[in-house]
Amino acid sequence: MSEYLVAAARWRGQNRGAELGSPPNMLMKAASDTLSALALGHQADLAILRAEYDPTPPPPGPPQGRTAPGLPPTPPGTSPTGTAPGR
């Protein structure tokens, strides 16, 4: 479609020296806008395909030989049951 619009704008050399807002100038702008819309659609299509078929890999797990971090150690001076002495 953009090729047709460019060909129409260039017919009989009308685009040479065409003023801003003239029909040949508007046809060239329409051809450019058509190509821009197609490029944007192409980018969106690639993003959808990459998300479906080439997803981001999951984050790496903890190194082997080490366990996942747990609760912090019990502070010194506390009873083994974890309750505070009464008054």
Coordinates of N, CA and C in Angstrom, one line a residue:
M1 N 0.8 -1.2 0.0 CA 0.0 0.0 0.0 C 0.9 1.3 0.0
S2 N 2.0 1.2 0.8 CA 2.8 2.4 0.9 C 3.5 2.6 -0.5
E3 N 3.8 1.6 -1.2 CA 4.4 1.7 -2.5 C 3.5 2.4 -3.5
Y4 N 2.2 2.1 -3.4 CA 1.2 2.7 -4.2 C 1.1 4.2 -3.9
L5 N 1.1 4.6 -2.6 CA 1.0 6.0 -2.2 C 2.2 6.8 -2.7
V6 N 3.4 6.2 -2.6 CA 4.6 6.8 -3.1 C 4.5 7.0 -4.6
A7 N 4.1 6.0 -5.3 CA 4.0 6.1 -6.8 C 3.0 7.2 -7.2
A8 N 1.9 7.3 -6.4 CA 0.9 8.3 -6.7 C 1.5 9.7 -6.5
A9 N 2.2 9.8 -5.4 CA 2.8 11.1 -5.1 C 3.9 11.5 -6.2
R10 N 4.6 10.5 -6.7 CA 5.7 10.8 -7.7 C 5.2 10.9 -9.1
W11 N 3.9 10.6 -9.3 CA 3.3 10.6 -10.7 C 3.6 12.0 -11.3
R12 N 4.2 11.9 -12.5 CA 4.5 13.1 -13.3 C 5.5 14.1 -12.5
G13 N 6.2 13.6 -11.6 CA 7.2 14.4 -10.8 C 6.5 15.5 -9.9
Q14 N 5.3 15.2 -9.5 CA 4.6 16.2 -8.8 C 5.2 16.4 -7.4
N15 N 5.9 15.4 -6.9 CA 6.5 15.5 -5.5 C 7.7 16.5 -5.5
R16 N 8.3 16.7 -6.6 CA 9.5 17.6 -6.6 C 9.0 19.1 -6.4
G17 N 9.5 19.6 -5.3 CA 9.2 21.0 -5.0 C 7.8 21.2 -4.5
A18 N 7.1 20.1 -4.1 CA 5.8 20.2 -3.6 C 5.7 21.0 -2.3
E19 N 4.8 21.8 -2.1 CA 4.6 22.6 -0.9 C 4.0 21.8 0.2
L20 N 4.3 22.2 1.4 CA 3.7 21.5 2.6 C 2.2 21.6 2.5
G21 N 1.5 20.4 2.7 CA 0.1 20.4 2.6 C -0.5 20.1 1.2
S22 N 0.4 20.0 0.2 CA -0.1 19.7 -1.1 C -0.4 18.3 -1.2
P23 N -1.3 17.9 -2.2 CA -1.6 16.5 -2.3 C -0.4 15.5 -2.5
P24 N 0.6 15.8 -3.3 CA 1.7 14.9 -3.3 C 2.5 14.8 -2.0
N25 N 2.6 15.9 -1.2 CA 3.2 15.9 0.1 C 2.4 15.0 1.0
M26 N 1.0 15.2 1.0 CA 0.2 14.4 1.9 C 0.3 12.9 1.5
L27 N 0.4 12.6 0.2 CA 0.5 11.2 -0.1 C 1.8 10.6 0.4
M28 N 2.9 11.3 0.3 CA 4.2 10.9 0.9 C 4.1 10.7 2.4
K29 N 3.4 11.6 3.1 CA 3.2 11.5 4.5 C 2.4 10.2 4.8
A30 N 1.3 10.0 4.0 CA 0.5 8.8 4.3 C 1.3 7.5 4.1
A31 N 2.2 7.5 3.1 CA 3.0 6.3 2.9 C 4.0 6.1 4.1
S32 N 4.5 7.2 4.6 CA 5.4 7.1 5.8 C 4.6 6.6 7.0
D33 N 3.4 7.2 7.2 CA 2.6 6.7 8.3 C 2.2 5.3 8.2
T34 N 1.9 4.8 7.0 CA 1.6 3.4 6.8 C 2.7 2.5 7.2
L35 N 3.9 2.9 6.8 CA 5.1 2.1 7.1 C 5.4 2.1 8.6
S36 N 5.1 3.2 9.3 CA 5.3 3.3 10.7 C 4.3 2.4 11.5
A37 N 3.1 2.4 11.0 CA 2.1 1.5 11.6 C 2.4 0.1 11.4
L38 N 2.9 -0.3 10.3 CA 3.3 -1.7 10.0 C 4.5 -2.0 10.9
A39 N 5.5 -1.1 11.1 CA 6.6 -1.4 11.9 C 6.2 -1.6 13.4
L40 N 5.3 -0.8 13.8 CA 4.8 -0.9 15.2 C 4.1 -2.3 15.4
G41 N 3.3 -2.6 14.4 CA 2.6 -3.9 14.5 C 3.6 -5.1 14.5
H42 N 4.7 -5.0 13.7 CA 5.7 -6.0 13.7 C 6.4 -6.1 15.0
Q43 N 6.7 -5.0 15.7 CA 7.4 -5.0 17.0 C 6.5 -5.7 18.0
A44 N 5.2 -5.4 18.0 CA 4.2 -6.0 18.9 C 4.1 -7.5 18.7
D45 N 4.1 -7.9 17.4 CA 4.0 -9.3 17.1 C 5.2 -10.1 17.6
L46 N 6.4 -9.5 17.4 CA 7.6 -10.1 17.9 C 7.7 -10.2 19.4
A47 N 7.2 -9.2 20.1 CA 7.1 -9.3 21.6 C 6.2 -10.4 22.0
I48 N 5.1 -10.5 21.4 CA 4.2 -11.6 21.8 C 4.8 -13.0 21.5
L49 N 5.4 -13.2 20.4 CA 6.0 -14.4 20.0 C 7.2 -14.8 21.0
R50 N 8.0 -13.8 21.3 CA 9.1 -14.0 22.2 C 8.6 -14.4 23.6
A51 N 7.5 -13.7 24.1 CA 7.0 -14.0 25.4 C 6.4 -15.4 25.4
E52 N 5.9 -15.9 24.3 CA 5.3 -17.3 24.3 C 6.4 -18.3 24.1
Y53 N 7.3 -18.1 23.2 CA 8.2 -19.2 22.8 C 9.6 -19.1 23.4
D54 N 10.0 -17.9 23.9 CA 11.3 -17.7 24.5 C 11.2 -16.9 25.8
P55 N 10.5 -17.6 26.8 CA 10.3 -16.8 28.0 C 11.6 -16.6 28.8
T56 N 11.6 -15.7 29.7 CA 12.7 -15.4 30.6 C 13.0 -16.6 31.5
P57 N 14.2 -17.1 31.6 CA 14.5 -18.2 32.4 C 14.2 -17.9 33.9
P58 N 13.9 -18.9 34.7 CA 13.6 -18.7 36.1 C 15.0 -18.3 36.8
P59 N 14.9 -17.6 37.9 CA 16.1 -17.2 38.6 C 16.8 -18.5 39.2
P60 N 18.1 -18.4 39.3 CA 18.8 -19.6 39.8 C 18.5 -19.9 41.3
G61 N 18.5 -21.2 41.6 CA 18.3 -21.6 43.0 C 19.5 -21.4 43.9
P62 N 19.4 -21.7 45.1 CA 20.6 -21.6 46.0 C 21.7 -22.5 45.6
P63 N 22.9 -22.2 45.9 CA 24.0 -23.1 45.5 C 23.9 -24.4 46.2
Q64 N 24.4 -25.4 45.5 CA 24.4 -26.8 46.1 C 25.3 -26.8 47.3
G65 N 24.8 -27.6 48.3 CA 25.6 -27.7 49.5 C 25.2 -26.7 50.6
R66 N 24.4 -25.8 50.2 CA 23.9 -24.8 51.2 C 22.4 -24.9 51.2
T67 N 21.8 -24.6 52.4 CA 20.4 -24.6 52.5 C 19.9 -23.2 52.3
A68 N 18.6 -23.1 52.1 CA 18.0 -21.8 52.0 C 18.1 -21.1 53.3
P69 N 18.1 -19.8 53.3 CA 18.2 -19.1 54.6 C 17.0 -19.4 55.4
G70 N 17.2 -19.6 56.7 CA 16.0 -19.9 57.6 C 15.9 -18.8 58.6
L71 N 15.4 -19.1 59.8 CA 15.3 -18.1 60.9 C 16.6 -17.8 61.5
P72 N 16.8 -16.6 62.0 CA 18.1 -16.2 62.6 C 18.3 -17.0 63.9
P73 N 19.5 -17.1 64.3 CA 19.8 -17.9 65.5 C 19.2 -17.2 66.7
T74 N 19.0 -18.0 67.8 CA 18.4 -17.4 69.0 C 19.5 -16.6 69.7
P75 N 19.1 -15.4 70.2 CA 20.1 -14.5 70.9 C 20.5 -15.2 72.2
P76 N 21.7 -14.9 72.6 CA 22.2 -15.5 73.9 C 21.5 -14.9 75.1
G77 N 21.3 -15.8 76.1 CA 20.6 -15.3 77.3 C 19.1 -15.6 77.3
T78 N 18.6 -16.2 76.3 CA 17.1 -16.5 76.3 C 17.0 -17.9 76.7
S79 N 15.8 -18.3 77.2 CA 15.6 -19.7 77.6 C 15.3 -20.5 76.4
P80 N 15.6 -21.8 76.4 CA 15.4 -22.7 75.2 C 14.0 -22.7 74.8
T81 N 13.0 -22.5 75.6 CA 11.6 -22.5 75.2 C 11.2 -21.2 74.5
G82 N 12.0 -20.2 74.6 CA 11.7 -18.9 73.9 C 10.8 -18.0 74.7
T83 N 10.4 -18.4 75.9 CA 9.5 -17.5 76.7 C 10.3 -16.7 77.6
A84 N 9.9 -15.5 77.9 CA 10.6 -14.6 78.8 C 10.2 -15.0 80.3
P85 N 11.2 -14.9 81.2 CA 10.8 -15.2 82.6 C 9.8 -14.1 83.2
G86 N 9.0 -14.6 84.0 CA 8.0 -13.7 84.6 C 8.5 -12.8 85.8
R87 N 7.9 -11.9 86.2 CA 8.3 -11.0 87.3 C 7.7 -11.4 88.6

